[in-house]
Coordinates of C-alpha atoms in Angstrom, one line a residue:
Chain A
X1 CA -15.6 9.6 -0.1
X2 CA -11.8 8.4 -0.9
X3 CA -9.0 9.1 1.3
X4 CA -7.5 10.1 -1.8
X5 CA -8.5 11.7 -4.7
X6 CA -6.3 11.2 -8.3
X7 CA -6.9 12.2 -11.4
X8 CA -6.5 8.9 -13.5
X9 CA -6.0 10.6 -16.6
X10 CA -4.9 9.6 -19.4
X11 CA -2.1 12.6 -19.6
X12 CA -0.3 13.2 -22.9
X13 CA 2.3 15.5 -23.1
X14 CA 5.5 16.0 -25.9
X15 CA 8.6 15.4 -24.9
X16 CA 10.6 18.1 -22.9
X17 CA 7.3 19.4 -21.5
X18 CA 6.8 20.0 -17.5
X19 CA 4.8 17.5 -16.0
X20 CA 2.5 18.6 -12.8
X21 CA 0.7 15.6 -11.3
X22 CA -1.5 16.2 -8.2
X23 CA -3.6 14.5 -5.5
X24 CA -5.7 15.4 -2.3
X25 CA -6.9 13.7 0.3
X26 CA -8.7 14.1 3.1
X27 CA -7.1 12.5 6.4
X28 CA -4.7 15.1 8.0
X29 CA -3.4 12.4 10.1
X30 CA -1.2 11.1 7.4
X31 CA 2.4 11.8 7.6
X32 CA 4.3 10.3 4.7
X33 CA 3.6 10.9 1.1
X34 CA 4.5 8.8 -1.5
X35 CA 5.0 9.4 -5.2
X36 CA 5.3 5.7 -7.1
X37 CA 5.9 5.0 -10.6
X38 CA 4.5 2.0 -12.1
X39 CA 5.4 0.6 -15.7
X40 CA 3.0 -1.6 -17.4
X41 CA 3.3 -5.2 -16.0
X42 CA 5.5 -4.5 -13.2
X43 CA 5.0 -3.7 -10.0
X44 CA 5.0 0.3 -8.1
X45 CA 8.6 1.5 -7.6
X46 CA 9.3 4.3 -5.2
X47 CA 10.0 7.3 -6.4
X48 CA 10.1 10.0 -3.2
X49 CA 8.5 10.3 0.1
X50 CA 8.1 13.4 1.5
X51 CA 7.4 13.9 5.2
X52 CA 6.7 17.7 5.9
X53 CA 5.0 20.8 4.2
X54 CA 7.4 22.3 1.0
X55 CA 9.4 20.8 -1.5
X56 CA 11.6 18.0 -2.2
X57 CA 13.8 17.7 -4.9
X58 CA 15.5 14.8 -7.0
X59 CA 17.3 15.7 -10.6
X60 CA 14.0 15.8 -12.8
X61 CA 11.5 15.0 -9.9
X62 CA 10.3 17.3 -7.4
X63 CA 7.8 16.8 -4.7
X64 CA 5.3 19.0 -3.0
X65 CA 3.2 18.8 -0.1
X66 CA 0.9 21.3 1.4
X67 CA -0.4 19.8 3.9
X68 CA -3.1 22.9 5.0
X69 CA -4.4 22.4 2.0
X70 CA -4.3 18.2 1.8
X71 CA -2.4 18.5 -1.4
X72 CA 0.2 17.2 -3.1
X73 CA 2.4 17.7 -5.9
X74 CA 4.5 15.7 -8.4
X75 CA 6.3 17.9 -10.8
X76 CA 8.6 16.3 -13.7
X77 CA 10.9 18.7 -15.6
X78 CA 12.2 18.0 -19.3
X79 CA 9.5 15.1 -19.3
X80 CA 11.2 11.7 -21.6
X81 CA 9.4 9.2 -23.4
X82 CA 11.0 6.7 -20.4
X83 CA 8.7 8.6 -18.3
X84 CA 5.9 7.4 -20.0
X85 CA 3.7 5.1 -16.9
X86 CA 1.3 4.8 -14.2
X87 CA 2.2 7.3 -10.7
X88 CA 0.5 6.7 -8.2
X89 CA 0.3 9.0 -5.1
X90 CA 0.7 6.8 -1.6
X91 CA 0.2 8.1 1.7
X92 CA 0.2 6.4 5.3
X93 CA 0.5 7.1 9.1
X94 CA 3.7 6.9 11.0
X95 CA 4.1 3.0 9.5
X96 CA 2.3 0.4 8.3
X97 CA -0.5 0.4 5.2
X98 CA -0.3 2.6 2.6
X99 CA -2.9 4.1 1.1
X100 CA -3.1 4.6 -3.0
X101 CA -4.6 7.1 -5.1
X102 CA -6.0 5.8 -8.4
X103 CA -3.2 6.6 -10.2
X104 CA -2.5 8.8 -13.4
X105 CA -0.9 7.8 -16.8
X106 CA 1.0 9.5 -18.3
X107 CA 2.3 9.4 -21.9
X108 CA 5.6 11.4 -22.9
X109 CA 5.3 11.4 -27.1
X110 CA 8.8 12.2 -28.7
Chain B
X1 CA 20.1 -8.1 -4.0
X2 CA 17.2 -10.1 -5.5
X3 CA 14.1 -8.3 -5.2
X4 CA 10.3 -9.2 -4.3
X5 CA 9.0 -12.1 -6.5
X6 CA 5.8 -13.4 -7.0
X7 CA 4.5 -16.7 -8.5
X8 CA 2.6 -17.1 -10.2
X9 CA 2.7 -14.5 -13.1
X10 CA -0.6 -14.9 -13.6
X11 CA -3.7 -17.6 -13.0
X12 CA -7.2 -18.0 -14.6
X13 CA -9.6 -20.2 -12.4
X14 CA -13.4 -21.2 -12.6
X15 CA -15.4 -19.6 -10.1
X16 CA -15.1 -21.9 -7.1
X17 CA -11.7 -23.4 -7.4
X18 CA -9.1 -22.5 -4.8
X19 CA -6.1 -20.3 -5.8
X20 CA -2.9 -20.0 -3.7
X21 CA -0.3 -17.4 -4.5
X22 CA 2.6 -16.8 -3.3
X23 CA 5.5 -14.2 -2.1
X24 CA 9.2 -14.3 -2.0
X25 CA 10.2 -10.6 0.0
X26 CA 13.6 -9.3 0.1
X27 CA 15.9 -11.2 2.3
X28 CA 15.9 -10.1 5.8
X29 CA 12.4 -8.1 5.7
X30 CA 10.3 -8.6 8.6
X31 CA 7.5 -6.4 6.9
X32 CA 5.4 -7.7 4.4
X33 CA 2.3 -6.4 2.6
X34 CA -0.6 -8.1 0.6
X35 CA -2.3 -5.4 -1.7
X36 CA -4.8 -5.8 -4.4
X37 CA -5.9 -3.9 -7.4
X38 CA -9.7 -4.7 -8.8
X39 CA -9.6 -3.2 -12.4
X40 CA -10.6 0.3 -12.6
X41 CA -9.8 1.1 -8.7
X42 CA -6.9 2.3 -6.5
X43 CA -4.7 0.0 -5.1
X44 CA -5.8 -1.6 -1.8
X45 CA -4.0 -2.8 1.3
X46 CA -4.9 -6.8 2.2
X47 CA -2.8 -7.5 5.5
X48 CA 0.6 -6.8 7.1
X49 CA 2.8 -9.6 8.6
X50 CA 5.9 -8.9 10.6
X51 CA 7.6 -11.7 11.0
X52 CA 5.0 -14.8 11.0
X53 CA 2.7 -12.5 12.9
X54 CA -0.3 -10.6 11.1
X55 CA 0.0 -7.2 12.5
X56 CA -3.0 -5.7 10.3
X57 CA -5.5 -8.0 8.4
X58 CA -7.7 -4.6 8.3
X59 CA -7.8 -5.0 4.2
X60 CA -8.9 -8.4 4.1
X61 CA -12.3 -8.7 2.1
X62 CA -13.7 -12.0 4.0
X63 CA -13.3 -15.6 5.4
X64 CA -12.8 -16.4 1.5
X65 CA -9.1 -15.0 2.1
X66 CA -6.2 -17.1 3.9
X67 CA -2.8 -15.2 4.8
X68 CA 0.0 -17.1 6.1
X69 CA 3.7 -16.7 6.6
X70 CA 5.1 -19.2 8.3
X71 CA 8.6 -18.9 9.7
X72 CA 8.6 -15.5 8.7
X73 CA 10.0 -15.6 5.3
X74 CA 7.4 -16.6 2.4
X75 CA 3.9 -15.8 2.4
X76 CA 0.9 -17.6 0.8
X77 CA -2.5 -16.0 0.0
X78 CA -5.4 -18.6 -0.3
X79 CA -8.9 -17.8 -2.3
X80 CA -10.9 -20.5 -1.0
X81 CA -13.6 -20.1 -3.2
X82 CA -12.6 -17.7 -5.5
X83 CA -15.4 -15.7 -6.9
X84 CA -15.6 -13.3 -10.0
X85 CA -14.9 -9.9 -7.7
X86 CA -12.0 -11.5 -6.6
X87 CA -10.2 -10.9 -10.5
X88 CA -7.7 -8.4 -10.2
X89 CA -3.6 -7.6 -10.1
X90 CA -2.3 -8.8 -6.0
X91 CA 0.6 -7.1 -5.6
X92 CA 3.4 -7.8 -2.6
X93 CA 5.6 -5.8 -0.9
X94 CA 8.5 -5.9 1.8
X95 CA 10.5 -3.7 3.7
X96 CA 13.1 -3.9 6.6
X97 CA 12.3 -2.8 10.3
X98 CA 11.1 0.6 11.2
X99 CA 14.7 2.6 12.4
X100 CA 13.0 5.6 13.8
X101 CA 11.1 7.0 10.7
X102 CA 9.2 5.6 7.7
X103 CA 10.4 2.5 5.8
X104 CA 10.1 1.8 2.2
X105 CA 8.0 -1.1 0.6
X106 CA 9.7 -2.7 -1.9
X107 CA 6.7 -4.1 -4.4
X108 CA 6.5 -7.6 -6.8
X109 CA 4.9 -7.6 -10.0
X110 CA 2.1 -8.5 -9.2
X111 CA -0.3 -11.9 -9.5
X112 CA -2.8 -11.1 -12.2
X113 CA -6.0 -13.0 -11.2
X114 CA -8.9 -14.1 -13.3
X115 CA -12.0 -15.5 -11.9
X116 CA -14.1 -17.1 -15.2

């Protein structure tokens, strides 16, 4: 079984729409979630981290972690054709490796 | 600030040759990370250096692999021989000293690999 547990996709969606991108896993030692966003031919670019339970916030992104449940939560709002890529779901221990769900694209159609 | 960069781009080898990539991290990072992704599969941790020393080579598949970064700024990765499973995307990543919470890995592009 993996650590972590995404939905690959492929996710269409129109433009403006509310994106809700999800992983679980199954290590409850983890303590920092990751959301990543990765265009085509580039490399993963942080988007948030999240350490605790609840929600975290940033203009179009918010990020939700339930940790008694192992589950976490991407959420975009007013989703944009510039949204259109790969996120990946990250988590890891205190420091060190991360660990990477499959990933999920995502396609935004105007 | 110049970020991570990787070179090359991409490489196509016979199966057996030796392949050598390599990783530029962000000025000043004593953290750096060696991931690879096989097609079809999650991205997967290699080996972390800080500094010149490896602090996890947990991720590393076999002898076949060669990490080194000496003087702590560049790292190489060796194939030494490279086989066909060895074709994927190996992606680097930096980030500056832990300060009492998480720190942030700054990724590369990515060397795209192909083992023929």
């Amino acid at each position: 079984q993996k650590e972590v547990e995404q939905d690959p996709g492929p996710l269409s969606v129109p433009e403006g729409a509310i994106v809700s991108l999800n992983c679980t896993y199954s290590n409850s030692a983890f303590q920092y979630f990751m959301w990543y966003r990765q265009y085509s031919r580039k490399g993963p670019e942080l988007l948030m981290y999240t350490y605790s339970s609840g929600n975290k916030e940033d203009g179009r992104f918010t990020a939700q972690v339930d940790k008694s449940s192992k589950y976490i939560s991407l959420f975009i709002r007013d989703s944009q054709p510039s949204d259109s890529a790969t996120y990946l779901c990250a988590m890891r221990y205190l420091r060190g490796k991360l660990i990477f769900g499959q990933g999920t694209e995502l396609s935004v159609k105007p | 600030e110049a970020g991570v960069t990787q070179f090359p781009s991409h490489s196509v080898i016979e199966k057996g040759q030796t392949v050598t990539l390599r990783c530029d991290p962000i000025s000043g990072h004593d953290n750096l990370y060696w991931y690879r992704r096989v097609m079809g599969k999650e991205i997967k941790f290699l080996l972390h250096f800080v500094k010149e020393s490896k602090q996890d080579e947990s991720g590393m598949p076999n002898n076949r692999f060669l990490a080194e970064r000496t003087g702590g700024t560049y790292s190489t990765l060796k194939v030494q021989p490279a086989e066909l499973e060895d074709s994927g995307v190996y992606f680097c990543a930096s980030s500056q000293e832990w300060l009492g919470g998480t720190d942030t890995q700054y990724f590369g592009p990515g060397t795209r690999l192909t083992v023929l």
